[in-house]
XYZ file of C-alpha atoms in Angstrom:
599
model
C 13.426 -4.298 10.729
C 17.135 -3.147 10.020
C 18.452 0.013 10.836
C 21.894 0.354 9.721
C 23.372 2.626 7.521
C 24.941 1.660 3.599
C 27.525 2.646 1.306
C 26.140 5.163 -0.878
C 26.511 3.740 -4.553
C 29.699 5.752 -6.449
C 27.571 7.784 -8.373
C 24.324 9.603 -7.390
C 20.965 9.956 -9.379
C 20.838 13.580 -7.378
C 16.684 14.295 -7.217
C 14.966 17.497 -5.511
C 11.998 18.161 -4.568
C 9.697 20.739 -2.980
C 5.970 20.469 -1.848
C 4.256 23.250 -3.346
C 0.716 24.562 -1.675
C -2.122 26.810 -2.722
C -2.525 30.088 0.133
C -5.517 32.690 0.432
C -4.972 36.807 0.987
C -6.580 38.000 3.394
C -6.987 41.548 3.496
C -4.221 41.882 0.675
C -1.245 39.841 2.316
C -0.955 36.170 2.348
C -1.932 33.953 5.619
C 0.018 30.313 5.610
C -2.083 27.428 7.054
C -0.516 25.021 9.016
C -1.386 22.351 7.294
C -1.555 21.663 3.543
C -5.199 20.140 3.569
C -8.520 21.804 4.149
C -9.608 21.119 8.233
C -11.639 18.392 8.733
C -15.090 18.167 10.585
C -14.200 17.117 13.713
C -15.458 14.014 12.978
C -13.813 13.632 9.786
C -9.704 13.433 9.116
C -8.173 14.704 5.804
C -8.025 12.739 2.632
C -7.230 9.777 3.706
C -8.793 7.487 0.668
C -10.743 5.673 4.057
C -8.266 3.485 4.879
C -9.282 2.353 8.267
C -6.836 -0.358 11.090
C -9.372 -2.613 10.104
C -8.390 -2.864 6.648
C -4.955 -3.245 7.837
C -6.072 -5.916 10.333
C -7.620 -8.078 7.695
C -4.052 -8.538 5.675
C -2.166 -8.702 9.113
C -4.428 -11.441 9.961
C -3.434 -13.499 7.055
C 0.338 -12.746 6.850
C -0.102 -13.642 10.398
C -1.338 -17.115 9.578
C 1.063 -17.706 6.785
C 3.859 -17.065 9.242
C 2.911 -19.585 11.793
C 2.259 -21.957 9.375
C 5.782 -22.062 8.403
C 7.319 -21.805 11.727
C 9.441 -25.035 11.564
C 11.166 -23.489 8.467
C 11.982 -19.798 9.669
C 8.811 -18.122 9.725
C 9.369 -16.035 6.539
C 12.421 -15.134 6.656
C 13.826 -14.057 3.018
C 14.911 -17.157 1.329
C 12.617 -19.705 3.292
C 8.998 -21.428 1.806
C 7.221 -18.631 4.477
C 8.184 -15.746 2.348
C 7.105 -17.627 -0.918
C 3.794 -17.768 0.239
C 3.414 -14.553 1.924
C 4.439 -12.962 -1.427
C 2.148 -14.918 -3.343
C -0.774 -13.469 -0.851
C 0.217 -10.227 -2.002
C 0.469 -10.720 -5.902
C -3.392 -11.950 -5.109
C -4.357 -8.976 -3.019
C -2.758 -7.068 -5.733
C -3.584 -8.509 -9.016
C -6.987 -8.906 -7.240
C -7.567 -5.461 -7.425
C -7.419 -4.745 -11.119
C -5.492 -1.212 -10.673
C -1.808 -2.671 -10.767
C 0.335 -4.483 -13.157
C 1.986 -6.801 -10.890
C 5.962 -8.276 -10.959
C 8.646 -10.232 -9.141
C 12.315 -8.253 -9.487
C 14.718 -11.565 -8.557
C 18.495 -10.566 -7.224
C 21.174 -12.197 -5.367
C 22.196 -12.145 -2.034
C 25.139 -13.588 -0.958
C 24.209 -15.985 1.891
C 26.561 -16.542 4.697
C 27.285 -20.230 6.730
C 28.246 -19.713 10.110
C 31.027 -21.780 12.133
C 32.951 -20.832 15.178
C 33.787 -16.842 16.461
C 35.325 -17.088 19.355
C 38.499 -14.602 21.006
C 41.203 -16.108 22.966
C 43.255 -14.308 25.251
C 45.456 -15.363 27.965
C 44.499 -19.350 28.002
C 40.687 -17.968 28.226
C 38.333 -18.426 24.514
C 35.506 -16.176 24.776
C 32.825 -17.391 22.536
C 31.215 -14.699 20.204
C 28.587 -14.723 17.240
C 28.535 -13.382 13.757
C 27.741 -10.197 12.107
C 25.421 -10.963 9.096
C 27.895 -10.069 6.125
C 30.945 -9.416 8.163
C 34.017 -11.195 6.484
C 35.449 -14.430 7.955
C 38.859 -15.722 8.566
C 40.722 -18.539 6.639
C 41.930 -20.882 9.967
C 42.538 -18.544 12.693
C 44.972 -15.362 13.484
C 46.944 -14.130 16.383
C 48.088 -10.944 16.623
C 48.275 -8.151 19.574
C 45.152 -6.805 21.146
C 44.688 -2.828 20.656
C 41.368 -0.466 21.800
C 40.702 3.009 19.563
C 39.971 5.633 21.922
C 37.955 8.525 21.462
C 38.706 12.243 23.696
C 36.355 11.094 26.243
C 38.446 7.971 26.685
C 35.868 5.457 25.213
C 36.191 2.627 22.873
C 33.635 3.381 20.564
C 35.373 3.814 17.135
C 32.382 5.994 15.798
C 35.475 8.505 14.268
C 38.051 7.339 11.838
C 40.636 9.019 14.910
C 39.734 6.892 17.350
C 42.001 4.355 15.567
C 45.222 7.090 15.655
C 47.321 4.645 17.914
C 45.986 1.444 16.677
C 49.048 -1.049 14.960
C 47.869 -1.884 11.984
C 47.380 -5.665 11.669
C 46.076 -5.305 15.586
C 42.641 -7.598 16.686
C 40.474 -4.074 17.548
C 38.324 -4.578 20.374
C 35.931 -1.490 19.885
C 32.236 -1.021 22.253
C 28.989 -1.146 20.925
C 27.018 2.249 20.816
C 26.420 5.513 19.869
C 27.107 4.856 15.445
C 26.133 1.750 13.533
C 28.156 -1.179 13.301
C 29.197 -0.788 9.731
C 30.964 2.446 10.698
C 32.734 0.991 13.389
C 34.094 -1.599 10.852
C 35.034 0.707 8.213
C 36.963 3.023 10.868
C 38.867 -0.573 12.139
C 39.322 -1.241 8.197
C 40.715 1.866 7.122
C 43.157 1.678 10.018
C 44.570 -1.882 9.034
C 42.702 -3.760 11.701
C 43.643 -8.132 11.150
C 40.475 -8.778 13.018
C 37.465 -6.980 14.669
C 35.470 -7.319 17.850
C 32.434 -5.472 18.997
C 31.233 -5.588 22.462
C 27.774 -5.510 24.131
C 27.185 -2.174 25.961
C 25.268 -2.153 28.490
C 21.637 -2.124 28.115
C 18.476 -1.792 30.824
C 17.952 -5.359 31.638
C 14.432 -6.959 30.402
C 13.085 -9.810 32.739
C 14.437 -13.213 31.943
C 18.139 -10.990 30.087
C 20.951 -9.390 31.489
C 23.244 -7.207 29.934
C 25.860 -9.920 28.928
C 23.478 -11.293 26.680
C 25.231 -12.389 23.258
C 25.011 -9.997 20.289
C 22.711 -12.343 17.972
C 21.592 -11.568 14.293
C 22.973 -8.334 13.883
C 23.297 -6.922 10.682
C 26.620 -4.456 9.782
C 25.944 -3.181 6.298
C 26.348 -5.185 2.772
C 29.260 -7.286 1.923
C 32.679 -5.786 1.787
C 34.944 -8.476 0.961
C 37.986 -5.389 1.894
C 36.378 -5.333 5.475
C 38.499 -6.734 7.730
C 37.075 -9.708 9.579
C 34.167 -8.519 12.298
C 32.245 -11.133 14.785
C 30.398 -9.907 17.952
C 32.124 -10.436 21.628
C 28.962 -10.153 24.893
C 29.471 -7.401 27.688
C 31.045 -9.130 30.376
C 33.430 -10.423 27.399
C 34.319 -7.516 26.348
C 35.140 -5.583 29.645
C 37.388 -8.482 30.642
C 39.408 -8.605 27.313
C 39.458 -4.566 27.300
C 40.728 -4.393 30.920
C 43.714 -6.706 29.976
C 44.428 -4.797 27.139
C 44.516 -1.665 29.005
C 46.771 -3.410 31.752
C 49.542 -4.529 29.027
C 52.445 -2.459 28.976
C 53.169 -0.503 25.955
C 55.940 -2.480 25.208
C 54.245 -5.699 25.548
C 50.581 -5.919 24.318
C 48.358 -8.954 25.101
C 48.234 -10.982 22.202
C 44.315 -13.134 20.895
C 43.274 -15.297 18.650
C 40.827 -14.672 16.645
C 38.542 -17.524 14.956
C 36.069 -16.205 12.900
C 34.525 -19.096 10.724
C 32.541 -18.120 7.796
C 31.382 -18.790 4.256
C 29.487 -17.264 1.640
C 26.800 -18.814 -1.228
C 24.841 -17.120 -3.397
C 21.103 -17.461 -3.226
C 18.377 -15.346 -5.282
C 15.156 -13.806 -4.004
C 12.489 -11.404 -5.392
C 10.842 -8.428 -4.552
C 7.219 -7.973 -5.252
C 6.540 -4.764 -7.898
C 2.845 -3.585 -8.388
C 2.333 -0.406 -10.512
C -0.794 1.863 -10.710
C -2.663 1.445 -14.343
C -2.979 4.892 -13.453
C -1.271 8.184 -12.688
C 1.483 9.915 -14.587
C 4.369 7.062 -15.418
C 6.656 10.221 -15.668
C 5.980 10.885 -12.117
C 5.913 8.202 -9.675
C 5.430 7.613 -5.993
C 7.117 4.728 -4.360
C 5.393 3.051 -1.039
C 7.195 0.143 0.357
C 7.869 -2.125 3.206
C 9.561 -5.341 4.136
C 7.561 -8.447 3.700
C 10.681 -10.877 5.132
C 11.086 -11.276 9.004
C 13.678 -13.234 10.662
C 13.789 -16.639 11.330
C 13.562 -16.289 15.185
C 9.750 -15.315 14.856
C 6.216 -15.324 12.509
C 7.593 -11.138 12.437
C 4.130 -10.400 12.798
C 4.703 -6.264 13.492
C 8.292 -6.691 11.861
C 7.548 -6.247 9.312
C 3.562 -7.972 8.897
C 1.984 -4.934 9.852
C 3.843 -2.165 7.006
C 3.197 -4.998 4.367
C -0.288 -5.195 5.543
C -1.101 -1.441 5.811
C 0.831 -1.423 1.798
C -2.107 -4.298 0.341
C -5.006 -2.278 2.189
C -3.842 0.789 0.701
C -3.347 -0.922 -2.812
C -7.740 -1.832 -2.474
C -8.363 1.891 -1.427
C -5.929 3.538 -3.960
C -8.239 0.726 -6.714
C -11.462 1.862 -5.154
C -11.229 6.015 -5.089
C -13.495 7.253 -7.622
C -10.952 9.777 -8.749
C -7.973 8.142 -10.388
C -4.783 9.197 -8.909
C -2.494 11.595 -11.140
C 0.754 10.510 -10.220
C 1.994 6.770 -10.660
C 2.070 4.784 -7.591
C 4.324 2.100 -6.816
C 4.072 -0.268 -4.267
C 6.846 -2.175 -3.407
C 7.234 -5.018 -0.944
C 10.669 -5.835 -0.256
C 12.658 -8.815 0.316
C 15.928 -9.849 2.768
C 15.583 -6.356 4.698
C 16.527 -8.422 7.849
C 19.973 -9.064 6.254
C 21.308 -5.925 4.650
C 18.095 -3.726 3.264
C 19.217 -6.082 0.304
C 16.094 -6.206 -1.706
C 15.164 -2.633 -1.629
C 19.322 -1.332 -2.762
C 19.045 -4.328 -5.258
C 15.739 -2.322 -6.862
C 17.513 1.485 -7.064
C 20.904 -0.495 -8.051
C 19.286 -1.918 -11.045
C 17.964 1.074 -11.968
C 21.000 3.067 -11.488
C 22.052 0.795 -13.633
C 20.502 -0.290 -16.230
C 17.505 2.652 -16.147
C 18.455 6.032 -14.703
C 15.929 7.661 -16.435
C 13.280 5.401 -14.846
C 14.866 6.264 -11.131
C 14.436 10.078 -12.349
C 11.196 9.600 -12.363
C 10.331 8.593 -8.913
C 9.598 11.984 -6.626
C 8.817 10.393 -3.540
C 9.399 7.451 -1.296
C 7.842 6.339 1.822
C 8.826 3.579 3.965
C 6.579 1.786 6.822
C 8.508 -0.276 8.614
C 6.772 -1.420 11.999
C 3.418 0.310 12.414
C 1.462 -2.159 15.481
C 4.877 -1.979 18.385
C 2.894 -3.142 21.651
C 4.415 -0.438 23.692
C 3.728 2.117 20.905
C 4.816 5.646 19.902
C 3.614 7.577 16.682
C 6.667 8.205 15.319
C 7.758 10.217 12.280
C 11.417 10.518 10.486
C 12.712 13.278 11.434
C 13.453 14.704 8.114
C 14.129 18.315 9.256
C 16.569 17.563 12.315
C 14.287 19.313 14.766
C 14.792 16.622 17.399
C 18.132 14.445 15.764
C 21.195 15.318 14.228
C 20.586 12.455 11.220
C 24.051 10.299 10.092
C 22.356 10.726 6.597
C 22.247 13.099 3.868
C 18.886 14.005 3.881
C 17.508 14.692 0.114
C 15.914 18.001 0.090
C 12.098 17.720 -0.467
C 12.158 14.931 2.668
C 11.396 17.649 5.071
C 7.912 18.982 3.056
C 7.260 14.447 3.255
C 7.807 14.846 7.028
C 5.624 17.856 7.160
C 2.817 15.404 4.986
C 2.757 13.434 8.521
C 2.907 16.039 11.059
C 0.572 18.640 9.719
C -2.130 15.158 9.324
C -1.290 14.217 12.908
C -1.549 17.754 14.358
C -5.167 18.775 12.149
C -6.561 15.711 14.136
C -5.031 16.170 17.189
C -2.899 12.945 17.024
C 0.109 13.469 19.243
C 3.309 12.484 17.149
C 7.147 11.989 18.105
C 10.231 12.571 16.105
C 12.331 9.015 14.609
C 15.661 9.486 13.776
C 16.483 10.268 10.190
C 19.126 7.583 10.189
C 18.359 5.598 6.898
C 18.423 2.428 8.509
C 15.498 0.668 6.731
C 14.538 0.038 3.159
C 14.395 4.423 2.407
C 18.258 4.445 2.745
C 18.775 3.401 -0.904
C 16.744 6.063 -2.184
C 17.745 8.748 0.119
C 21.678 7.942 -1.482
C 20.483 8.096 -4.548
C 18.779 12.120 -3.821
C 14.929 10.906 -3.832
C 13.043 12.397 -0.877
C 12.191 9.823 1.403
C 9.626 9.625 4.716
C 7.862 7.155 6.652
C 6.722 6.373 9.859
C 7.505 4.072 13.282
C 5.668 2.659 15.964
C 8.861 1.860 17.614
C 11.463 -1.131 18.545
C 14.163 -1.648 21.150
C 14.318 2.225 22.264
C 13.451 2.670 25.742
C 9.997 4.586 26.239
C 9.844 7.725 28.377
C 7.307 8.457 31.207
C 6.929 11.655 28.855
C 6.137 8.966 26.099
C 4.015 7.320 28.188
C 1.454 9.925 29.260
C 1.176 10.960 25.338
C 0.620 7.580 23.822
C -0.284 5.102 26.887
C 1.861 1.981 27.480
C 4.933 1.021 30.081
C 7.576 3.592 30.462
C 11.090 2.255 30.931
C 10.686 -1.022 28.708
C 11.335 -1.287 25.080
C 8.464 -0.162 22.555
C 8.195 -2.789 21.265
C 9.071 -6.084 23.340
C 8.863 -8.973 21.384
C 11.226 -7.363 18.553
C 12.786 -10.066 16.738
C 11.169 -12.764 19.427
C 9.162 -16.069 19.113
C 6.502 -13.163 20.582
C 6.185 -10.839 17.789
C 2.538 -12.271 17.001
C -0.738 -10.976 16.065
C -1.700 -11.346 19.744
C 1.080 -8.618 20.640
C -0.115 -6.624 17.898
C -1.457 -2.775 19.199
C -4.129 -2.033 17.665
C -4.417 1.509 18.701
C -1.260 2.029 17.019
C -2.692 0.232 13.835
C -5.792 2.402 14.050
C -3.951 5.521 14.244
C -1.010 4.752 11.758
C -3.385 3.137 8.964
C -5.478 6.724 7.810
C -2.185 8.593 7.952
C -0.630 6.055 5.356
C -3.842 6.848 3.142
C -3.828 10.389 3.583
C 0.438 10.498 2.640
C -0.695 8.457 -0.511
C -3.249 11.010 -1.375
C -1.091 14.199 -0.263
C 1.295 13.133 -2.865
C -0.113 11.418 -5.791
C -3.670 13.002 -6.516
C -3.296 16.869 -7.587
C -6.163 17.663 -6.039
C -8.520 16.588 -3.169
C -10.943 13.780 -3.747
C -14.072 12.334 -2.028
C -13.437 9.342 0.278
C -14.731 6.437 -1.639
C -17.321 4.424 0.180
C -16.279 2.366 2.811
C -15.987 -1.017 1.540
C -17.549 -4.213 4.052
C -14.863 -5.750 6.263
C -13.275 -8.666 6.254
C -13.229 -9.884 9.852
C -14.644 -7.377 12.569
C -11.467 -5.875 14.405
C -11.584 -6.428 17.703
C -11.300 -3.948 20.349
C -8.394 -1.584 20.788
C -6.250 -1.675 23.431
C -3.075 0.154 24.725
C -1.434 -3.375 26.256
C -0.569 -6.003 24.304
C -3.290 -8.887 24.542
C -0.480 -11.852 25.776
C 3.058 -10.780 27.695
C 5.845 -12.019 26.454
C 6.419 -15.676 28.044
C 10.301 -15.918 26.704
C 13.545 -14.074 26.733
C 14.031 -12.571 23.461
C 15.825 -14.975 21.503
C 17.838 -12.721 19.573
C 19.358 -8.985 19.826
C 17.458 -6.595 17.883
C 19.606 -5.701 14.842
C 19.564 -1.573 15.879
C 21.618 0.618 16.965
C 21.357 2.752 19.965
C 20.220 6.379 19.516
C 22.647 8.798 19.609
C 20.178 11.638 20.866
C 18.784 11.261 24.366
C 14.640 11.239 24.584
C 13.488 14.587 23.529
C 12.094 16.841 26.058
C 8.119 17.301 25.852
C 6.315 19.978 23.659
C 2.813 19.056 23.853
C 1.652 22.669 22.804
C 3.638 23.370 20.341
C 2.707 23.742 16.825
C 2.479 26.956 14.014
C 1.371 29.076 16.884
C 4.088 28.088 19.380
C 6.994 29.081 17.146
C 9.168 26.074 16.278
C 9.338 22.485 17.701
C 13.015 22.096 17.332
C 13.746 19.364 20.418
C 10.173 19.200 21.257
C 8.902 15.841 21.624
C 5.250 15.999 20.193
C 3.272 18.296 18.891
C -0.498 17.962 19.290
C -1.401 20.775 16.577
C -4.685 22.834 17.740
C -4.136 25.999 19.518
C -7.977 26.306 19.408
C -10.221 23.971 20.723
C -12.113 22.387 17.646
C -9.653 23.543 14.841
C -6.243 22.578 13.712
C -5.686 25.979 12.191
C -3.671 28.329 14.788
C -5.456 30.643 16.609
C -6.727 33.498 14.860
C -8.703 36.423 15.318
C -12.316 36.427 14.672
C -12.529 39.038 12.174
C -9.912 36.974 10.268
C -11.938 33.606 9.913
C -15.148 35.676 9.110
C -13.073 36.916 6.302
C -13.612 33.399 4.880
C -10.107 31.411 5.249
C -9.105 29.245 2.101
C -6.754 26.904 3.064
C -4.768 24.626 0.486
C -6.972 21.942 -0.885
C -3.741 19.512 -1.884
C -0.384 19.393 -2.729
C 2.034 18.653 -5.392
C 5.958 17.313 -5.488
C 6.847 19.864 -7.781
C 10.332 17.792 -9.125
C 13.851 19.398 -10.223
C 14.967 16.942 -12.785
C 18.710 17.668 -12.264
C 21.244 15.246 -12.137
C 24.582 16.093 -10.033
């Protein structure tokens, strides 16, 4: 997974929509359910088209094998043998199924080779590593050493300000944290910056790491050969070079060199396209996630388990007895893990070359780790109730959001806000207008003792441990967070793209009996991570706990979950008795009800 934010394109494909849903009077005025889906028996969840962890488990199991079988070559990382075969698994799942037309979309990436980055300053090199599609330097360049400064005094260079006293042609040391690296870069560009250097912050240490550890596969946006030159300095680096820099008289700045080797080829890759036979091609539903990983591990959660959960929901969507109305896409993406490449290569082309086909899609969802060992049912934050988001959020993403939350709360699931911050394969879509939503299980964010007591796990540690690790295997898999993650997938596939509510189809036989849940992940990580995970920080501290809240509790702006029922044995808020014996309709399904309007 990738979380970084893009360029929006020049011009926008500007899309709207609004999820529309069906009320009941009540003695003459009209009551508003919580959710948009009739309450389930409490043994029962909402339309979820019965897709189960298991189902899930089965692909993960076999994406899982694929991986390891192609360790000595990068796992299956984007342009490696690994992801050949994993995306020929997936045409067969999907071809297999006889309700999708099936296709490979091929684009170019522009594949960087790696030599030194290193800083030297005062007789001292400090060795540093690249940014994925940072630009290089021709030889090497020495110029004086300059910090941008923010009104708290920090380094950051999250505002285009920060760079006010910067010489232009300076080598900007600016600190990691707080907004993505690509802004950082931009903000250095636009002020004139010869070179760039980001710095580790400093981060809780995990056993076997400290601090210092090197910034390592880091990804700072697509190629931008204006950029200035970026590479990646550690902590302990960084504070040493910034506190001569501060020392330096005005009148006589420290001077570095900066070596920042680095060229580019051009290699293709595909994405794998599967479109419902049926459903309205006028009106379609996209559902994607990443099928690459990095080469550092079989990327077994990152991103196995949302490509998984996408084929198990392709067999479910092919075995509903009631043909969906809208068209569903499926899309499995390629080289997320160096730019979100292969899902901004898809809208591109259509931007491009078919603008009336982008029109047509009302909806996107993206699942993008779903099985974190350390869990937390997490879903983007669409409505800014717990985030500020860096994004432009399309409006009709907050009614998606509200797909999620009102499923979660009808069955009691506790649920989390994830920043809206575009950083995985929706950000395309969300520049282009077209509501977007998905959900998380998280990564590298620290989980709260709050956290903790909602969802189980070890607070204080990452979410997900093995993130971009040798250890992100189907052994560290959590399949509680599978279990609970895979019916809410079905159920935002039905919300969207049947017009009304169908029967579960029957549950088909498994594959492999799943094994037991459990809240721990079945081995421990036995190495250091090998690599930094590619994210930024959160800006927003933890949100403060809500547990209660809900319809009846008045908003949950800043709360951290919401747990739905008001009323023991109903997700509906609580309501007189006289009310419910008035017979309650609530909404039976919903609709994107689309503004074709272009801006």
């Amino acid at each position: 997974m990738h979380r970084h934010t893009l360029h929006s394109p020049p011009s926008r494909v500007r899309r709207a929509a609004a999820l529309l849903a069906t009320g009941a009077l009540i003695g003459g005025g009209l009551l508003v359910a919580p959710a948009a889906f009739a309450a389930p028996a409490p043994d029962a969840a909402p339309g979820d088209l019965g897709l189960t962890g298991a189902d899930v488990m089965t692909h993960l199991t076999e994406l899982s094998d694929i991986s390891e079988s192609f360790a000595a070559d990068g796992y299956r990382v984007w342009n490696g043998p690994g992801y050949e075969a994993a995306a020929a698994y997936a045409e067969q799942v999907l071809e297999g199924t006889g309700a999708f037309t099936v296709s490979r979309q091929s684009f170019e990436v522009p594949t960087p080779e790696f030599g030194e980055a290193s800083l030297t300053v005062a007789g001292t090199t400090y060795v540093g590593s690249h940014f994925d599609l940072s630009e290089g330097i021709d030889g090497d360049y020495t110029a004086p050493l300059a910090l941008p400064t923010d009104a708290d005094g920090a380094h950051l260079g999250c505002e285009a300000g920060d760079f006010a006293t910067v010489p232009a042609g300076s080598i900007v040391l600016v600190q990691r944290g707080i907004c993505t690296f690509e802004a950082k870069i931009d903000n250095a560009t636009a002020a004139g910056a010869g070179a760039v250097f980001v710095y580790n912050n400093e981060r809780p240490p995990e056993e076997g790491t400290t601090p210092d550890d090197q910034l390592t596969n880091v990804a700072s946006g697509p190629r931008d050969e204006n950029d200035s030159p970026a590479a990646t300095l550690p902590q302990a680096s960084g504070d040493a070079v910034a506190a001569l820099i501060v020392a330096a008289p005005a009148d006589a700045p420290v001077e570095g060199t900066a070596v920042i080797e680095k060229q580019f080829l051009v290699t293709e890759s595909f994405n794998v396209i599967a479109d419902s036979v049926a459903g309205d091609p006028d009106d379609t539903i996209v559902i994607g996630a990443h099928l690459d990983g990095v080469a550092e591990g079989p990327g077994v959660n990152d991103n196995g388990s949302g490509s998984a959960a996408v084929l198990a929901l392709a067999e479910k969507i092919a075995a509903s007895e009631t043909p969906n109305d809208k068209r569903i896409r499926l899309a499995l993406w390629s080289a997320e893990e160096v730019g979100l490449l292969g899902s901004t290569a898809y809208v591109d082309d259509l931007l491009a070359n078919d603008p009336d086909e982008l029109n047509r899609i009302s909806a996107y969802l993206n699942y993008d780790m779903i099985g974190s060992e350390n869990f937390t049912v997490g879903v983007y934050d669409a409505d800014e109730s717990t985030f500020e988001a860096p994004v432009e959020i399309p409006e009709g993403s907050v009614e998606i959001e509200k797909v999620y939350t009102d499923y979660f709360d009808a069955i009691e699931q506790p649920w989390i806000d994830t920043e809206y911050s575009g950083r995985s394969d929706y950000q395309a879509f969300i520049d282009n207008g077209i509501p977007a939503g998905g959900l998380f299980s998280g990564a590298d964010d620290i989980k709260t003792e709050e956290q903790a007591r909602l969802f189980g796990g070890t607070a204080g540690v990452f979410m997900d441990r093995n993130y971009h690790t040798v250890n992100d295997t189907l052994a560290n898999v959590n399949r509680d967070a599978i279990d609970i993650f895979a019916p809410a997938i079905g159920h935002a596939a039905f919300a969207l793209a049947w017009d009304a509510a169908v029967e579960p189809s029957p549950e088909p036989t498994p594959g492999e009996p799943s094994p037991e849940p459990t809240t721990e992940p079945t081995t421990e990580p036995t190495v250091a991570p090998t690599a930094e995970p590619t994210a930024e920080p959160t800006a927003a501290p933890s949100p403060s706990p809500s547990v209660t809240g809900g319809p009846a509790g008045g908003p949950r702006g800043g709360g951290l979950a919401n747990t739905g029922s008001d009323v023991e044995g109903s997700p509906l808020p609580a309501i007189g008795l006289g009310m419910l014996a008035l017979g309650l309709i609530v909404a039976a399904g919903t609709v994107i009800a689309r503004r074709r309007t272009q801006q």
